[in-house]
Amino acid sequence: MRLGAVIITMGDRPGELRALIDSVLRQNGDPVEIVVVGNGAPVGAVPDGVRTVELPENLGIPGGRNVGIEAFGTAGSDVDALLFLDDDGLLPHTDTTELIRGAFAADPVLGIVSFRITDPETGLTQRRHVPRLRASDPLRSSRVTTFLGGASAVRTKVLAEVGALPGGFFYAHEETDLAWRALDAGWMIDYRADMVLNHPTMPPSRHAVYHRMVARNRVWLARRNLPAVVVPFYLGVWVLLTLVRRPSPSALKAWFGGFREGWATPCGPRRPMKWRTVWRLTRLGRPPVI
């Protein structure tokens, strides 16, 4: 199985980027081809054999990854699966890509694999990095309904069948959009605790656009993918959860601004999932109302 890796960077973490690349190059088995996308910034020096693409502007996380996908041919067709890795992450074990190959080879309907993210200092995994509701045991692998975009592997047949990441999202929920489309097409997603990416613990709210993007893209996600009768339940639950979490007044203002923007702006093509996919999500423990 031919593997490629897509890494996007803003050019501000050259040391971490080089360490990540080296960890990919150290993997057992056949070499993994690497493409680094400079998202509106120069990539800098990389080892021989690593390809780079420098974009004149920041296209956001999904837009940058989509450029990396196409660097491997249409929908990544030059390889069988693509790793998506955050530029400040690192693969601490040398057998990760062989585990990926084995997982895809053993399960023909497995389309996406989500890795376990651990803090390099403490070894702990944040609950939000376990992509299921029952997240108390990060060492338990399971079928899931979404994945972690910067610590994952996607079979390129999935991308060819359901399309790439939604570039307009820029940041937040783009993985769930792809995951729902993949599940609707019959693919499955696994969270694998034995596939590890080291990544420093950081709050997602460190991004200035976090609250607005999270709310806007939540609305877009529902409008694009859910049956019409489910949309108000899904978004209503998320409004209540946001209020229960009691964000600061400025964060709440940004969140509701993004929520309104999600209704007022185009979300891209609408392709509501089948009711059997709603049932599949429910059986997997994450009905599409939360």
C-alpha positions as CSV (number, residue, x, y, z in Angstrom):
1,M,0.0,0.0,0.0
2,R,1.5,3.3,-1.1
3,L,1.3,6.1,1.5
4,G,1.7,9.8,1.2
5,A,1.8,12.5,3.9
6,V,0.3,16.0,3.7
7,I,1.7,18.6,6.1
8,I,0.5,22.2,6.1
9,T,2.6,24.9,7.8
10,M,2.5,28.7,8.4
11,G,6.3,28.7,8.4
12,D,6.5,29.6,12.0
13,R,7.6,26.3,13.5
14,P,10.6,25.2,11.5
15,G,12.1,23.1,14.2
16,E,8.9,21.2,14.9
17,L,8.3,20.8,11.2
18,R,11.7,19.2,10.7
19,A,11.2,16.9,13.6
20,L,7.9,15.8,12.2
21,I,9.3,15.1,8.8
22,D,12.2,13.2,10.3
23,S,9.7,11.0,12.2
24,V,7.9,10.2,9.0
25,L,11.1,9.4,7.2
26,R,12.1,7.0,10.0
27,Q,9.0,4.8,9.6
28,N,9.4,1.1,8.9
29,G,8.4,-0.3,5.6
30,D,8.2,1.4,2.2
31,P,9.1,5.1,2.3
32,V,6.2,7.6,2.7
33,E,6.2,10.4,0.1
34,I,5.8,13.8,1.8
35,V,4.3,17.0,0.6
36,V,4.6,20.2,2.7
37,V,2.2,23.0,1.9
38,G,3.2,26.5,2.9
39,N,-0.2,28.1,3.7
40,G,0.5,31.7,2.7
41,A,4.1,31.4,4.0
42,P,7.4,30.0,2.8
43,V,8.1,26.4,3.8
44,G,11.8,26.8,4.5
45,A,14.4,24.1,4.2
46,V,13.3,20.5,4.1
47,P,15.2,17.2,3.5
48,D,15.9,16.0,0.0
49,G,13.0,14.2,-1.6
50,V,10.3,16.1,0.3
51,R,8.2,18.1,-2.1
52,T,6.9,21.6,-1.2
53,V,4.0,23.8,-2.4
54,E,4.0,27.5,-1.4
55,L,0.6,29.2,-1.6
56,P,0.4,33.0,-2.0
57,E,-2.3,33.2,0.6
58,N,-3.6,31.3,3.6
59,L,-6.4,29.0,2.4
60,G,-7.2,27.7,5.9
61,I,-6.7,24.2,7.1
62,P,-9.0,22.3,4.7
63,G,-8.0,24.5,1.7
64,G,-4.3,23.8,2.4
65,R,-4.8,20.1,2.9
66,N,-6.8,20.0,-0.4
67,V,-3.8,21.5,-2.2
68,G,-1.7,18.8,-0.6
69,I,-4.1,16.1,-1.7
70,E,-4.0,17.2,-5.3
71,A,-0.2,17.2,-5.2
72,F,-0.5,13.4,-5.2
73,G,-2.7,13.5,-8.4
74,T,-6.4,13.9,-8.7
75,A,-8.0,13.1,-5.3
76,G,-4.6,11.8,-4.3
77,S,-4.7,9.0,-6.8
78,D,-1.0,8.5,-6.9
79,V,-1.1,6.8,-3.5
80,D,-3.5,4.5,-1.7
81,A,-3.8,6.5,1.5
82,L,-2.8,9.9,2.8
83,L,-1.6,10.9,6.3
84,F,-2.7,14.3,7.5
85,L,-0.3,15.6,10.2
86,D,-0.1,18.8,12.2
87,D,3.3,20.5,11.7
88,D,4.0,20.6,15.4
89,G,3.2,16.9,15.9
90,L,5.6,14.0,15.8
91,L,5.3,10.2,15.2
92,P,7.1,8.7,18.3
93,H,6.9,5.1,17.1
94,T,8.5,3.8,13.9
95,D,5.7,1.2,13.1
96,T,2.8,3.7,12.7
97,T,2.7,3.5,8.9
98,E,2.9,-0.3,8.9
99,L,-0.1,-0.3,11.4
100,I,-1.9,2.0,8.9
101,R,-1.2,-0.3,6.0
102,G,-2.3,-3.3,8.0
103,A,-5.5,-1.7,9.2
104,F,-6.6,-0.7,5.6
105,A,-5.6,-4.1,4.2
106,A,-7.5,-6.0,6.8
107,D,-10.8,-4.0,6.5
108,P,-11.9,-3.1,2.9
109,V,-14.6,-0.8,4.2
110,L,-12.3,1.1,6.5
111,G,-12.0,4.6,5.0
112,I,-10.4,6.8,7.7
113,V,-8.2,6.2,10.7
114,S,-7.9,8.7,13.6
115,F,-4.8,8.5,15.7
116,R,-4.4,8.9,19.5
117,I,-2.9,12.3,20.3
118,T,-0.7,12.4,23.4
119,D,1.1,15.3,25.1
120,P,4.9,14.7,24.7
121,E,5.6,15.8,28.2
122,T,2.8,14.1,30.2
123,G,1.7,11.3,27.8
124,L,-1.9,12.3,28.5
125,T,-4.6,12.5,25.9
126,Q,-7.2,15.2,26.1
127,R,-10.9,14.1,26.1
128,R,-11.6,16.3,23.1
129,H,-9.0,14.3,21.2
130,V,-10.9,11.1,21.5
131,P,-13.6,11.4,18.8
132,R,-16.5,9.8,20.6
133,L,-18.9,10.7,23.4
134,R,-17.4,8.0,25.8
135,A,-14.0,9.5,25.8
136,S,-12.8,8.6,29.3
137,D,-10.5,5.7,28.1
138,P,-8.3,7.0,25.3
139,L,-6.5,3.6,25.2
140,R,-9.7,1.9,23.8
141,S,-9.9,1.7,20.1
142,S,-13.3,1.8,18.5
143,R,-15.4,2.7,15.5
144,V,-16.2,6.4,15.5
145,T,-18.1,9.0,13.5
146,T,-15.5,11.6,13.0
147,F,-11.7,12.0,13.1
148,L,-8.9,14.3,14.1
149,G,-7.7,16.2,11.0
150,G,-4.1,16.7,12.0
151,A,-3.6,13.1,13.2
152,S,-5.2,10.8,10.6
153,A,-5.0,8.7,7.5
154,V,-7.6,8.7,4.7
155,R,-7.9,6.1,2.0
156,T,-7.8,8.1,-1.3
157,K,-10.7,6.1,-2.7
158,V,-12.8,7.9,-0.1
159,L,-11.7,11.3,-1.5
160,A,-12.3,10.2,-5.0
161,E,-15.8,9.0,-4.1
162,V,-17.1,11.7,-1.8
163,G,-14.9,14.7,-2.5
164,A,-12.3,16.6,-0.6
165,L,-12.5,18.7,2.6
166,P,-14.8,21.7,2.5
167,G,-12.4,24.5,1.7
168,G,-14.8,27.2,2.6
169,F,-14.8,26.1,6.3
170,F,-11.3,27.5,6.7
171,Y,-11.0,26.2,10.2
172,A,-13.2,23.9,12.4
173,H,-15.6,20.9,11.6
174,E,-14.1,20.2,8.2
175,E,-13.2,16.7,9.4
176,T,-16.8,15.9,10.5
177,D,-18.1,17.1,7.1
178,L,-15.9,14.7,5.3
179,A,-16.6,11.9,7.9
180,W,-20.4,12.2,7.5
181,R,-20.1,12.1,3.7
182,A,-17.8,9.0,3.9
183,L,-20.2,7.2,6.3
184,D,-23.1,8.1,4.0
185,A,-21.2,6.4,1.2
186,G,-20.7,3.2,3.2
187,W,-17.2,3.7,4.6
188,M,-16.2,3.3,8.2
189,I,-13.9,5.3,10.6
190,D,-11.7,3.9,13.3
191,Y,-10.1,5.5,16.3
192,R,-6.8,3.6,16.9
193,A,-5.2,4.0,20.2
194,D,-2.0,2.2,19.0
195,M,-1.3,4.8,16.3
196,V,0.1,7.7,18.2
197,L,1.0,11.3,17.4
198,N,2.7,13.5,20.0
199,H,1.3,17.0,20.1
200,P,1.7,19.6,22.8
201,T,-1.5,20.3,24.8
202,M,-3.1,23.6,23.7
203,P,-6.6,25.0,24.0
204,P,-8.5,25.3,20.7
205,S,-9.7,28.7,21.8
206,R,-6.1,30.1,21.3
207,H,-7.1,30.9,17.7
208,A,-8.6,34.3,17.5
209,V,-11.4,33.1,15.1
210,Y,-12.3,30.1,17.2
211,H,-15.7,30.9,18.5
212,R,-17.0,32.5,15.3
213,M,-15.7,29.7,13.0
214,V,-17.0,26.9,15.3
215,A,-20.5,28.4,15.3
216,R,-20.6,29.3,11.6
217,N,-19.3,26.0,10.5
218,R,-21.6,24.1,12.8
219,V,-24.5,25.6,11.0
220,W,-22.9,25.0,7.6
221,L,-22.3,21.3,8.6
222,A,-25.9,20.8,9.4
223,R,-27.2,22.7,6.4
224,R,-25.0,20.7,4.1
225,N,-25.4,17.2,5.5
226,L,-28.4,16.6,7.7
227,P,-32.0,15.7,6.8
228,A,-34.1,18.9,7.1
229,V,-36.1,17.7,10.1
230,V,-32.9,16.9,12.1
231,V,-31.2,20.3,11.5
232,P,-33.2,22.3,14.2
233,F,-32.6,19.6,16.8
234,Y,-28.9,19.4,16.1
235,L,-28.4,23.1,16.2
236,G,-30.7,23.6,19.1
237,V,-28.7,21.2,21.2
238,W,-25.5,23.0,20.4
239,V,-27.0,26.4,21.3
240,L,-27.9,24.9,24.7
241,L,-24.5,23.3,25.2
242,T,-22.8,26.6,24.4
243,L,-24.9,28.4,27.0
244,V,-24.3,25.7,29.6
245,R,-20.5,26.0,29.1
246,R,-20.8,29.7,30.1
247,P,-18.3,31.3,27.8
248,S,-17.1,34.9,28.3
249,P,-19.4,37.7,27.0
250,S,-17.0,38.4,24.2
251,A,-16.7,34.7,23.2
252,L,-20.5,34.3,23.4
253,K,-21.0,37.4,21.2
254,A,-18.5,36.0,18.6
255,W,-20.3,32.6,18.8
256,F,-23.7,34.0,18.1
257,G,-22.3,36.2,15.4
258,G,-20.9,33.1,13.7
259,F,-24.2,31.3,14.2
260,R,-26.0,34.1,12.3
261,E,-23.3,34.1,9.6
262,G,-23.9,30.3,9.1
263,W,-27.5,31.0,8.2
264,A,-26.8,34.1,6.1
265,T,-24.0,32.8,3.9
266,P,-23.7,30.1,1.3
267,C,-22.6,26.7,2.8
268,G,-21.8,24.9,-0.4
269,P,-23.8,22.0,-2.0
270,R,-26.4,20.4,0.1
271,R,-26.4,16.6,0.1
272,P,-28.5,15.4,3.0
273,M,-27.4,12.0,4.4
274,K,-29.6,9.0,4.1
275,W,-31.8,7.9,7.1
276,R,-29.8,4.7,7.3
277,T,-26.7,6.9,7.9
278,V,-28.5,8.7,10.7
279,W,-29.2,5.2,12.2
280,R,-25.6,4.2,11.7
281,L,-24.4,7.3,13.5
282,T,-26.8,6.5,16.3
283,R,-25.6,2.9,16.6
284,L,-22.1,4.1,16.7
285,G,-23.0,6.2,19.8
286,R,-23.2,9.6,18.2
287,P,-26.7,10.4,16.8
288,P,-26.6,13.5,14.7
289,V,-28.3,15.7,17.3
290,I,-25.1,16.2,19.3
